C-alpha cells in the first residue's frame, strides 16, 4: 500500500525513477480522440433499449420479429443445430471458409444448375455476413483497381458509405429514388449509368432495396443490365434480402440472373442474417464471377489473403447451420416455407398500416407502403416528424423516415398509424 502511494505520487511528475532507472511518465495517448457519431441505424436500437416506456416500438433496425414483437429462431435452424450438436468439432475453418456452405450459397445466387459453378469460374469465400462480403470486395477493388470509383445509389444502406470509405475507394452516386413518385428514378438512373466512365463499379441492391423498398421491374433490370454491358461497368450486387422481397429466393435472384444471361462478370455479397434469421452468427458469402477457372483460383487466393490479416478465418457455427439446411432437401423445403412466412407477415403488415392510416382519414397518399417491397417502408416522413414520433410516442426509427416493417405487429400497427397520422397532420 505504502509502495503504491509512493509510486502514484512519483508518477504524477513528468519523469520517475524506479530501481535507479529514469522513466518518462506515460503521455496521454488518446486525449485527442473525440467520441464517434452514433450509427444512424444501430444508434436507434441503443436509444430504444434505454427508453423505459411500456409503449415503445422499435421499427429502426432491420431485424425480423414475430407478430408478438419477439425475435425468431427458425425451425429449420433449430433442427440443423440438433443435427450438428456433438457431431462437429470446433477446429478452424480454412481461410476461405466452409466449402459446402459456399457451394450451396452459389447455387442460391447463380442458380442450382449454373454452368459457372460447374466450370469453377466463381471465386468465392465465406464472409462475415453481408457487411464482411462488401468490405472484402471493397478492399479487393482498391487493391486491384486502385484508380476506380464506386457508384452508389441515392439513397443506400448507410453502412455502404462507411465500407467503401474505409477501403479508401472514392465514391460517386447515381440516381435511384424519386421522392415525388416514391418510386424508382429510372430515367435518371439510366442516364447516370450511361454517363459514368466506361468500366466503372456499380453497387446494386439485388432485391428489397434498403432503405427504400423500391426495386426495378424485370424489364427495368434488363435495361440496366444492357446499359451496364454497353459501358463495360462492373456490377456488384449486395443481396442481403434474398427471399424477403417476394417470399421466393429464386424470384429474388432474378436481377442477378438477368446480368448473368447478358454475360456480365459480376460480384455478389450474400447474407444469411435476414433470410435465415442468423443475425448474430455473421454468416455470408462473397463471390466474384471470373473469365475462367484459372482467374477464379487467383482471385479467390487474393480474397483469402485480404481476410487473413483481418480475422484469419470465418466463424464455424453459422456456416454449419447454413450448409446443413441447404444441403438437406427436407430442411431446405422447411426453410423456403419459413422465409415465405416471414415475407408474407411483412406484406400483411404493409396492408394493415396503409388501411389504418386511410381509416384515420389521413389526407396524404400512403399507397407506397404496399407498393414497396422487402423489410423496409420508405415512408416519406421528415426528420422532424421522426423526432416527434420518438419524443412523443416512443416510436424509434431512422431519421430518413425508414420504417422496418419487420417490427410492425398486429398489436402495434394501430398505435403506429395513429402516431404517424398525428405527426403528419398536426403541427
Ligand atoms: C439495417 O439496415 O437495419 C440492417 O441491415 C442492420 C444494420 O446492420 O444496419
Tab-separated table of C-alpha atoms and ligand atoms in Angstrom:
chain	number	residue	atom	x	y	z
A	1	UNK	CA	0.000	0.000	0.000
A	2	UNK	CA	2.805	2.365	1.023
A	3	UNK	CA	4.732	1.409	-2.086
A	4	UNK	CA	1.683	2.107	-4.290
A	5	UNK	CA	1.151	5.549	-2.804
A	6	UNK	CA	4.774	6.428	-3.315
A	7	UNK	CA	4.528	5.166	-6.916
A	8	UNK	CA	1.383	7.229	-7.599
A	9	UNK	CA	2.939	10.349	-6.150
A	10	UNK	CA	6.065	9.888	-8.215
A	11	UNK	CA	4.168	9.084	-11.435
A	12	UNK	CA	2.468	12.471	-11.250
A	13	UNK	CA	5.822	14.036	-12.113
A	14	UNK	CA	6.914	14.078	-15.763
A	15	UNK	CA	9.656	11.520	-15.112
A	16	UNK	CA	10.079	8.905	-12.406
A	17	UNK	CA	12.778	6.697	-11.021
A	18	UNK	CA	12.490	3.036	-10.219
A	19	UNK	CA	15.428	0.919	-9.173
A	20	UNK	CA	17.797	3.616	-10.390
A	21	UNK	CA	16.239	3.807	-13.888
A	22	UNK	CA	14.566	7.008	-15.081
A	23	UNK	CA	11.237	6.533	-16.959
A	24	UNK	CA	9.216	9.095	-18.878
A	25	UNK	CA	5.696	9.257	-17.443
A	26	UNK	CA	3.125	7.907	-19.908
A	27	UNK	CA	1.877	10.507	-22.346
A	28	UNK	CA	-1.880	10.790	-22.600
A	29	UNK	CA	-2.282	8.659	-25.713
A	30	UNK	CA	-5.941	9.207	-26.504
A	31	UNK	CA	-6.768	12.709	-25.295
A	32	UNK	CA	-7.377	13.884	-28.854
A	33	UNK	CA	-9.956	11.180	-29.539
A	34	UNK	CA	-13.430	12.640	-29.963
A	35	UNK	CA	-16.494	10.420	-29.428
A	36	UNK	CA	-17.624	8.861	-32.727
A	37	UNK	CA	-21.026	9.917	-34.016
A	38	UNK	CA	-23.798	7.430	-33.287
A	39	UNK	CA	-24.509	4.953	-36.061
A	40	UNK	CA	-27.717	6.114	-37.778
A	41	UNK	CA	-29.242	2.623	-37.552
A	42	UNK	CA	-27.662	0.836	-34.586
A	43	UNK	CA	-27.765	4.069	-32.546
A	44	UNK	CA	-31.566	3.922	-32.827
A	45	UNK	CA	-31.556	0.451	-31.218
A	46	UNK	CA	-29.437	1.806	-28.352
A	47	UNK	CA	-31.893	4.646	-27.756
A	48	UNK	CA	-34.821	2.203	-27.905
A	49	UNK	CA	-33.237	-0.074	-25.295
A	50	UNK	CA	-32.645	2.881	-22.967
A	51	UNK	CA	-36.305	4.017	-23.108
A	52	UNK	CA	-38.294	2.674	-20.100
A	53	UNK	CA	-41.708	3.411	-21.696
A	54	UNK	CA	-44.050	0.372	-21.919
A	55	UNK	CA	-45.421	1.791	-25.190
A	56	UNK	CA	-42.126	1.857	-27.030
A	57	UNK	CA	-41.905	0.432	-30.545
A	58	UNK	CA	-38.712	-0.320	-32.470
A	59	UNK	CA	-39.068	-0.021	-36.228
A	60	UNK	CA	-35.461	1.054	-36.639
A	61	UNK	CA	-33.116	-1.823	-37.258
A	62	UNK	CA	-33.969	-4.372	-39.950
A	63	UNK	CA	-34.398	-7.419	-37.765
A	64	UNK	CA	-37.426	-9.690	-38.126
A	65	UNK	CA	-39.906	-10.038	-35.265
A	66	UNK	CA	-42.918	-12.324	-34.973
A	67	UNK	CA	-46.413	-10.945	-34.516
A	68	UNK	CA	-45.746	-10.663	-30.777
A	69	UNK	CA	-42.704	-8.500	-31.439
A	70	UNK	CA	-40.314	-11.277	-30.418
A	71	UNK	CA	-37.095	-12.309	-32.239
A	72	UNK	CA	-37.478	-15.543	-34.170
A	73	UNK	CA	-35.260	-18.616	-34.440
A	74	UNK	CA	-36.426	-20.554	-37.491
A	75	UNK	CA	-37.492	-24.181	-37.067
A	76	UNK	CA	-35.040	-25.246	-39.774
A	77	UNK	CA	-32.246	-23.596	-37.777
A	78	UNK	CA	-33.302	-25.366	-34.562
A	79	UNK	CA	-33.353	-28.676	-36.425
A	80	UNK	CA	-29.965	-28.041	-38.046
A	81	UNK	CA	-28.499	-27.216	-34.629
A	82	UNK	CA	-29.789	-30.524	-33.241
A	83	UNK	CA	-28.150	-32.375	-36.098
A	84	UNK	CA	-24.868	-30.531	-35.688
A	85	UNK	CA	-24.692	-30.878	-31.878
A	86	UNK	CA	-21.958	-33.280	-30.884
A	87	UNK	CA	-21.078	-34.126	-34.490
A	88	UNK	CA	-18.860	-31.239	-35.397
A	89	UNK	CA	-15.541	-30.197	-33.953
A	90	UNK	CA	-14.550	-26.605	-33.294
A	91	UNK	CA	-11.440	-26.553	-35.480
A	92	UNK	CA	-10.526	-23.548	-37.588
A	93	UNK	CA	-12.232	-23.394	-40.941
A	94	UNK	CA	-9.901	-22.819	-43.900
A	95	UNK	CA	-9.190	-19.133	-44.658
A	96	UNK	CA	-11.903	-19.175	-47.324
A	97	UNK	CA	-14.482	-20.777	-45.011
A	98	UNK	CA	-16.747	-23.798	-45.384
A	99	UNK	CA	-16.587	-25.264	-48.906
A	100	UNK	CA	-20.032	-26.783	-48.566
A	101	UNK	CA	-21.637	-23.572	-47.336
A	102	UNK	CA	-20.052	-21.694	-50.243
A	103	UNK	CA	-21.226	-24.219	-52.817
A	104	UNK	CA	-24.800	-24.056	-51.532
A	105	UNK	CA	-24.694	-20.246	-51.447
A	106	UNK	CA	-23.534	-20.072	-55.043
A	107	UNK	CA	-26.414	-22.320	-56.109
A	108	UNK	CA	-28.835	-19.907	-54.433
A	109	UNK	CA	-27.391	-16.841	-56.119
A	110	UNK	CA	-26.315	-18.168	-59.522
A	111	UNK	CA	-28.881	-20.979	-59.939
A	112	UNK	CA	-28.941	-24.639	-58.965
A	113	UNK	CA	-27.594	-25.801	-62.352
A	114	UNK	CA	-25.347	-22.866	-63.125
A	115	UNK	CA	-22.626	-23.758	-65.629
A	116	UNK	CA	-20.459	-21.073	-63.998
A	117	UNK	CA	-20.382	-23.117	-60.795
A	118	UNK	CA	-19.638	-26.344	-62.714
A	119	UNK	CA	-16.874	-24.650	-64.690
A	120	UNK	CA	-15.387	-23.319	-61.435
A	121	UNK	CA	-15.432	-19.764	-62.729
A	122	UNK	CA	-16.594	-18.269	-59.434
A	123	UNK	CA	-14.090	-17.144	-56.819
A	124	UNK	CA	-15.938	-17.318	-53.510
A	125	UNK	CA	-15.225	-17.136	-49.815
A	126	UNK	CA	-17.358	-17.340	-46.698
A	127	UNK	CA	-17.777	-13.855	-45.287
A	128	UNK	CA	-18.769	-12.170	-42.041
A	129	UNK	CA	-22.310	-11.728	-43.311
A	130	UNK	CA	-23.116	-9.080	-45.931
A	131	UNK	CA	-21.026	-6.327	-44.346
A	132	UNK	CA	-17.947	-8.559	-44.382
A	133	UNK	CA	-18.545	-9.533	-48.009
A	134	UNK	CA	-18.900	-5.903	-49.100
A	135	UNK	CA	-15.825	-4.899	-47.113
A	136	UNK	CA	-13.570	-7.620	-48.531
A	137	UNK	CA	-14.786	-6.757	-52.011
A	138	UNK	CA	-14.155	-3.030	-51.455
A	139	UNK	CA	-10.616	-3.805	-50.308
A	140	UNK	CA	-10.140	-6.104	-53.302
A	141	UNK	CA	-11.352	-3.344	-55.622
A	142	UNK	CA	-8.894	-0.895	-54.055
A	143	UNK	CA	-6.007	-3.327	-54.336
A	144	UNK	CA	-6.562	-4.457	-57.911
A	145	UNK	CA	-8.344	-1.494	-59.479
A	146	UNK	CA	-6.798	1.302	-57.393
A	147	UNK	CA	-7.958	4.211	-59.533
A	148	UNK	CA	-11.594	3.191	-59.771
A	149	UNK	CA	-14.619	4.738	-58.053
A	150	UNK	CA	-17.711	3.013	-56.800
A	151	UNK	CA	-21.127	4.285	-57.867
A	152	UNK	CA	-23.620	4.058	-55.001
A	153	UNK	CA	-27.387	4.612	-55.252
A	154	UNK	CA	-29.084	7.568	-53.566
A	155	UNK	CA	-30.116	6.637	-51.011
A	156	UNK	CA	-28.494	3.425	-49.834
A	157	UNK	CA	-27.871	1.462	-46.640
A	158	UNK	CA	-25.795	3.923	-44.583
A	159	UNK	CA	-23.068	1.379	-43.938
A	160	UNK	CA	-22.254	1.097	-47.656
A	161	UNK	CA	-20.711	4.554	-47.443
A	162	UNK	CA	-18.628	3.553	-44.397
A	163	UNK	CA	-17.450	0.353	-46.048
A	164	UNK	CA	-16.137	1.864	-49.276
A	165	UNK	CA	-14.811	4.907	-47.381
A	166	UNK	CA	-12.757	2.750	-45.035
A	167	UNK	CA	-11.452	0.799	-48.016
A	168	UNK	CA	-10.326	4.161	-49.470
A	169	UNK	CA	-12.396	3.752	-52.624
A	170	UNK	CA	-13.714	7.125	-53.817
A	171	UNK	CA	-17.498	7.197	-54.057
A	172	UNK	CA	-19.824	8.677	-56.635
A	173	UNK	CA	-23.573	8.436	-56.566
A	174	UNK	CA	-26.262	7.532	-59.042
A	175	UNK	CA	-29.938	8.482	-59.002
A	176	UNK	CA	-32.215	5.792	-57.636
A	177	UNK	CA	-35.186	7.004	-55.601
A	178	UNK	CA	-37.658	9.579	-56.839
A	179	UNK	CA	-39.152	11.342	-53.775
A	180	UNK	CA	-42.166	12.769	-55.626
A	181	UNK	CA	-43.388	9.450	-57.016
A	182	UNK	CA	-41.893	7.474	-54.107
A	183	UNK	CA	-40.675	5.052	-56.751
A	184	UNK	CA	-37.635	4.461	-58.929
A	185	UNK	CA	-35.990	7.394	-60.701
A	186	UNK	CA	-35.401	5.084	-63.631
A	187	UNK	CA	-34.589	7.560	-66.404
A	188	UNK	CA	-32.073	9.410	-64.222
A	189	UNK	CA	-30.517	6.127	-63.122
A	190	UNK	CA	-30.031	5.045	-66.730
A	191	UNK	CA	-28.511	8.433	-67.575
A	192	UNK	CA	-26.046	8.061	-64.712
A	193	UNK	CA	-25.069	4.586	-65.931
A	194	UNK	CA	-24.547	5.981	-69.434
A	195	UNK	CA	-22.579	8.999	-68.229
A	196	UNK	CA	-20.230	7.140	-65.877
A	197	UNK	CA	-16.745	6.491	-67.302
A	198	UNK	CA	-16.521	3.121	-69.082
A	199	UNK	CA	-15.651	0.274	-66.753
A	200	UNK	CA	-16.995	1.835	-63.550
A	201	UNK	CA	-18.024	-0.165	-60.480
A	202	UNK	CA	-21.762	-0.050	-59.716
A	203	UNK	CA	-23.172	-1.142	-56.384
A	204	UNK	CA	-26.656	-2.590	-56.977
A	205	UNK	CA	-29.155	-3.948	-54.449
A	206	UNK	CA	-30.246	-7.316	-55.878
A	207	UNK	CA	-33.705	-7.116	-54.275
A	208	UNK	CA	-35.620	-5.410	-51.458
A	209	UNK	CA	-33.647	-2.190	-51.758
A	210	UNK	CA	-32.568	-0.847	-48.378
A	211	UNK	CA	-33.806	1.715	-47.300
A	212	UNK	CA	-36.461	2.454	-49.963
A	213	UNK	CA	-38.156	-0.891	-50.624
A	214	UNK	CA	-38.212	0.168	-54.287
A	215	UNK	CA	-36.937	-2.417	-56.779
A	216	UNK	CA	-36.680	-2.117	-60.562
A	217	UNK	CA	-39.159	-4.250	-62.518
A	218	UNK	CA	-37.810	-7.179	-64.522
A	219	UNK	CA	-37.947	-5.086	-67.673
A	220	UNK	CA	-36.079	-2.261	-65.983
A	221	UNK	CA	-33.407	-4.695	-64.749
A	222	UNK	CA	-32.952	-5.846	-68.359
A	223	UNK	CA	-32.374	-2.268	-69.440
A	224	UNK	CA	-29.985	-1.601	-66.530
A	225	UNK	CA	-28.042	-4.744	-67.422
A	226	UNK	CA	-27.934	-3.782	-71.092
A	227	UNK	CA	-26.661	-0.261	-70.381
A	228	UNK	CA	-24.057	-1.563	-67.937
A	229	UNK	CA	-22.918	-4.020	-70.610
A	230	UNK	CA	-22.635	-1.273	-73.241
A	231	UNK	CA	-20.412	0.704	-70.874
A	232	UNK	CA	-18.402	-2.269	-69.614
A	233	UNK	CA	-19.299	-1.486	-65.983
A	234	UNK	CA	-18.673	-3.972	-63.192
A	235	UNK	CA	-21.902	-4.736	-61.307
A	236	UNK	CA	-21.519	-5.617	-57.647
A	237	UNK	CA	-24.739	-6.966	-56.125
A	238	UNK	CA	-25.482	-6.659	-52.456
A	239	UNK	CA	-28.075	-9.380	-51.859
A	240	UNK	CA	-28.895	-9.105	-48.160
A	241	UNK	CA	-32.586	-9.977	-48.512
A	242	UNK	CA	-32.893	-12.942	-50.877
A	243	UNK	CA	-36.357	-14.359	-50.178
A	244	UNK	CA	-37.539	-11.354	-48.211
A	245	UNK	CA	-38.877	-9.399	-51.178
A	246	UNK	CA	-41.245	-11.892	-52.809
A	247	UNK	CA	-41.037	-14.783	-50.350
A	248	UNK	CA	-39.197	-16.831	-53.004
A	249	UNK	CA	-35.362	-16.765	-53.113
A	250	UNK	CA	-35.395	-17.822	-56.801
A	251	UNK	CA	-37.568	-14.880	-57.822
A	252	UNK	CA	-35.494	-12.506	-55.729
A	253	UNK	CA	-32.337	-13.560	-57.595
A	254	UNK	CA	-33.865	-12.525	-60.929
A	255	UNK	CA	-31.804	-9.335	-61.190
A	256	UNK	CA	-28.573	-11.297	-60.891
A	257	UNK	CA	-29.747	-13.965	-63.333
A	258	UNK	CA	-30.520	-11.274	-65.940
A	259	UNK	CA	-26.979	-9.939	-65.667
A	260	UNK	CA	-25.600	-13.476	-65.937
A	261	UNK	CA	-27.672	-14.155	-69.067
A	262	UNK	CA	-26.215	-10.970	-70.548
A	263	UNK	CA	-22.705	-12.281	-69.998
A	264	UNK	CA	-21.562	-9.892	-67.267
A	265	UNK	CA	-18.800	-10.715	-64.855
A	266	UNK	CA	-20.301	-9.808	-61.501
A	267	UNK	CA	-19.540	-9.631	-57.801
A	268	UNK	CA	-22.071	-10.663	-55.185
A	269	UNK	CA	-22.481	-10.326	-51.447
A	270	UNK	CA	-24.881	-12.748	-49.742
A	271	UNK	CA	-26.051	-12.704	-46.162
A	272	UNK	CA	-27.992	-15.191	-44.049
A	273	UNK	CA	-28.750	-12.620	-41.347
A	274	UNK	CA	-32.275	-11.898	-42.521
A	275	UNK	CA	-33.430	-14.846	-44.603
A	276	UNK	CA	-32.312	-17.474	-42.050
A	277	UNK	CA	-32.532	-15.176	-39.040
A	278	UNK	CA	-28.833	-15.785	-38.336
A	279	UNK	CA	-28.144	-12.132	-37.480
A	280	UNK	CA	-25.527	-12.671	-34.783
A	281	UNK	CA	-23.849	-15.656	-36.450
A	282	UNK	CA	-22.310	-13.386	-39.104
A	283	UNK	CA	-22.508	-15.794	-41.982
A	284	UNK	CA	-22.486	-14.883	-45.643
A	285	UNK	CA	-20.657	-15.363	-48.898
A	286	UNK	CA	-18.657	-13.146	-51.237
A	287	UNK	CA	-18.341	-14.267	-54.837
A	288	UNK	CA	-16.698	-12.873	-57.937
A	289	UNK	CA	-17.540	-14.391	-61.302
A	290	UNK	CA	-14.356	-14.621	-63.389
A	291	UNK	CA	-13.454	-15.330	-67.007
A	292	UNK	CA	-12.176	-18.829	-66.368
A	293	UNK	CA	-11.128	-21.305	-63.720
A	294	UNK	CA	-7.528	-20.073	-63.573
A	295	UNK	CA	-8.580	-16.475	-62.982
A	296	UNK	CA	-11.088	-17.602	-60.355
A	297	UNK	CA	-8.385	-19.501	-58.457
A	298	UNK	CA	-6.150	-16.425	-58.452
A	299	UNK	CA	-8.963	-14.099	-57.353
A	300	UNK	CA	-10.015	-16.495	-54.586
A	301	UNK	CA	-6.468	-16.666	-53.262
A	302	UNK	CA	-6.358	-12.863	-53.110
A	303	UNK	CA	-9.737	-12.624	-51.355
A	304	UNK	CA	-8.441	-15.069	-48.768
A	305	UNK	CA	-5.298	-13.063	-48.379
A	306	UNK	CA	-7.361	-9.966	-47.620
A	307	UNK	CA	-9.322	-11.888	-44.996
A	308	UNK	CA	-6.282	-13.394	-43.250
A	309	UNK	CA	-4.903	-10.260	-41.545
A	310	UNK	CA	-8.425	-9.096	-40.625
A	311	UNK	CA	-9.837	-12.196	-38.925
A	312	UNK	CA	-7.828	-15.212	-40.221
A	313	UNK	CA	-10.804	-17.418	-40.936
A	314	UNK	CA	-14.557	-17.063	-40.514
A	315	UNK	CA	-16.664	-18.473	-37.649
A	316	UNK	CA	-17.747	-22.060	-37.953
A	317	UNK	CA	-21.133	-22.470	-36.290
A	318	UNK	CA	-23.305	-20.382	-38.607
A	319	UNK	CA	-21.624	-21.949	-41.631
A	320	UNK	CA	-22.557	-25.426	-40.369
A	321	UNK	CA	-26.140	-24.319	-39.848
A	322	UNK	CA	-26.436	-22.900	-43.371
A	323	UNK	CA	-24.816	-25.856	-45.103
A	324	UNK	CA	-26.894	-28.342	-43.082
A	325	UNK	CA	-30.113	-26.603	-44.101
A	326	UNK	CA	-29.289	-26.008	-47.739
A	327	UNK	CA	-27.861	-29.455	-48.446
A	328	UNK	CA	-30.789	-31.386	-46.945
A	329	UNK	CA	-33.882	-31.338	-49.215
A	330	UNK	CA	-36.358	-31.533	-46.306
A	331	UNK	CA	-34.674	-28.808	-44.289
A	332	UNK	CA	-34.370	-26.635	-47.358
A	333	UNK	CA	-38.078	-27.066	-48.032
A	334	UNK	CA	-38.837	-26.072	-44.450
A	335	UNK	CA	-36.577	-23.021	-44.811
A	336	UNK	CA	-38.352	-21.932	-48.009
A	337	UNK	CA	-41.674	-22.199	-46.217
A	338	UNK	CA	-40.391	-20.165	-43.283
A	339	UNK	CA	-38.883	-17.418	-45.465
A	340	UNK	CA	-42.198	-17.127	-47.236
A	341	UNK	CA	-43.960	-16.948	-43.878
A	342	UNK	CA	-41.757	-14.011	-42.822
A	343	UNK	CA	-42.202	-12.192	-46.146
A	344	UNK	CA	-45.982	-12.741	-46.042
A	345	UNK	CA	-46.285	-11.404	-42.497
A	346	UNK	CA	-44.500	-8.238	-43.579
A	347	UNK	CA	-46.711	-7.869	-46.648
A	348	UNK	CA	-49.760	-8.240	-44.376
A	349	UNK	CA	-48.444	-5.531	-42.055
A	350	UNK	CA	-47.965	-3.174	-45.000
A	351	UNK	CA	-51.645	-3.565	-45.876
A	352	UNK	CA	-52.719	-3.017	-42.279
A	353	UNK	CA	-50.560	0.078	-41.823
A	354	UNK	CA	-51.903	1.647	-45.015
A	355	UNK	CA	-55.520	0.737	-44.145
A	356	UNK	CA	-55.177	2.154	-40.633
A	357	UNK	CA	-53.846	5.452	-41.967
A	358	UNK	CA	-56.660	5.660	-44.502
A	359	UNK	CA	-59.275	4.841	-41.848
A	360	UNK	CA	-57.948	7.702	-39.733
A	361	UNK	CA	-58.798	9.976	-42.641
A	362	UNK	CA	-55.222	10.898	-43.489
A	363	UNK	CA	-55.282	13.320	-46.413
A	364	UNK	CA	-51.840	12.084	-47.525
A	365	UNK	CA	-51.189	9.306	-50.048
A	366	UNK	CA	-49.979	6.064	-48.462
A	367	UNK	CA	-50.140	3.570	-51.375
A	368	UNK	CA	-46.365	3.419	-51.440
A	369	UNK	CA	-46.475	1.418	-48.190
A	370	UNK	CA	-47.911	-1.559	-50.070
A	371	UNK	CA	-46.125	-0.862	-53.353
A	372	UNK	CA	-42.673	-1.030	-51.756
A	373	UNK	CA	-41.189	-4.430	-51.052
A	374	UNK	CA	-38.950	-6.229	-48.548
A	375	UNK	CA	-38.219	-5.293	-44.983
A	376	UNK	CA	-38.490	-1.532	-45.248
A	377	UNK	CA	-41.004	1.153	-45.995
A	378	UNK	CA	-39.528	4.484	-47.005
A	379	UNK	CA	-42.367	6.423	-45.503
A	380	UNK	CA	-41.638	9.965	-46.630
A	381	UNK	CA	-41.662	11.174	-43.005
A	382	UNK	CA	-39.314	14.116	-42.457
A	383	UNK	CA	-36.532	14.008	-39.833
A	384	UNK	CA	-38.583	16.426	-37.683
A	385	UNK	CA	-41.647	14.168	-37.888
A	386	UNK	CA	-39.466	11.195	-36.950
A	387	UNK	CA	-38.158	13.140	-33.951
A	388	UNK	CA	-41.740	13.758	-32.842
A	389	UNK	CA	-42.638	10.083	-33.237
A	390	UNK	CA	-39.761	9.270	-30.910
A	391	UNK	CA	-40.153	12.011	-28.330
A	392	UNK	CA	-43.967	11.980	-28.135
A	393	UNK	CA	-44.832	8.359	-28.952
A	394	UNK	CA	-41.665	6.347	-28.113
A	395	UNK	CA	-41.519	5.052	-31.683
A	396	UNK	CA	-37.955	4.501	-32.837
A	397	UNK	CA	-36.891	4.673	-36.482
A	398	UNK	CA	-34.066	6.146	-38.535
A	399	UNK	CA	-34.287	9.873	-39.284
A	400	UNK	CA	-34.594	9.242	-43.036
A	401	UNK	CA	-38.142	8.015	-42.354
A	402	UNK	CA	-37.364	4.340	-42.968
A	403	UNK	CA	-39.778	2.045	-41.140
A	404	UNK	CA	-38.650	-1.522	-40.564
A	405	UNK	CA	-41.898	-3.332	-41.389
A	406	UNK	CA	-40.438	-6.378	-39.624
A	407	UNK	CA	-41.047	-4.605	-36.316
A	408	UNK	CA	-44.709	-3.844	-37.055
A	409	UNK	CA	-47.200	-6.241	-35.447
A	410	UNK	CA	-50.985	-6.644	-35.133
A	411	UNK	CA	-50.506	-5.293	-31.608
A	412	UNK	CA	-48.723	-2.045	-32.514
A	413	UNK	CA	-49.902	-1.233	-36.052
A	414	UNK	CA	-52.863	0.912	-34.937
A	415	UNK	CA	-50.689	2.804	-32.428
A	416	UNK	CA	-48.059	3.378	-35.122
A	417	UNK	CA	-50.631	4.542	-37.683
A	418	UNK	CA	-52.222	6.917	-35.199
A	419	UNK	CA	-48.861	8.430	-34.260
A	420	UNK	CA	-47.893	8.830	-37.933
A	421	UNK	CA	-51.248	10.464	-38.614
A	422	UNK	CA	-50.755	12.899	-35.731
A	423	UNK	CA	-47.242	13.986	-36.699
A	424	UNK	CA	-48.097	14.321	-40.382
A	425	UNK	CA	-51.295	16.308	-39.959
A	426	UNK	CA	-50.960	18.365	-36.772
A	427	UNK	CA	-48.285	20.965	-36.009
B	1	LIG	C1	-30.432	-2.488	-41.287
B	1	LIG	O1	-30.324	-1.884	-42.365
B	1	LIG	O2	-31.171	-2.097	-40.374
B	1	LIG	C2	-29.690	-3.776	-41.088
B	1	LIG	O3	-29.025	-4.123	-42.236
B	1	LIG	C3	-28.855	-3.795	-39.862
B	1	LIG	C4	-27.582	-2.995	-39.981
B	1	LIG	O4	-26.540	-3.562	-39.683
B	1	LIG	O5	-27.620	-1.829	-40.347
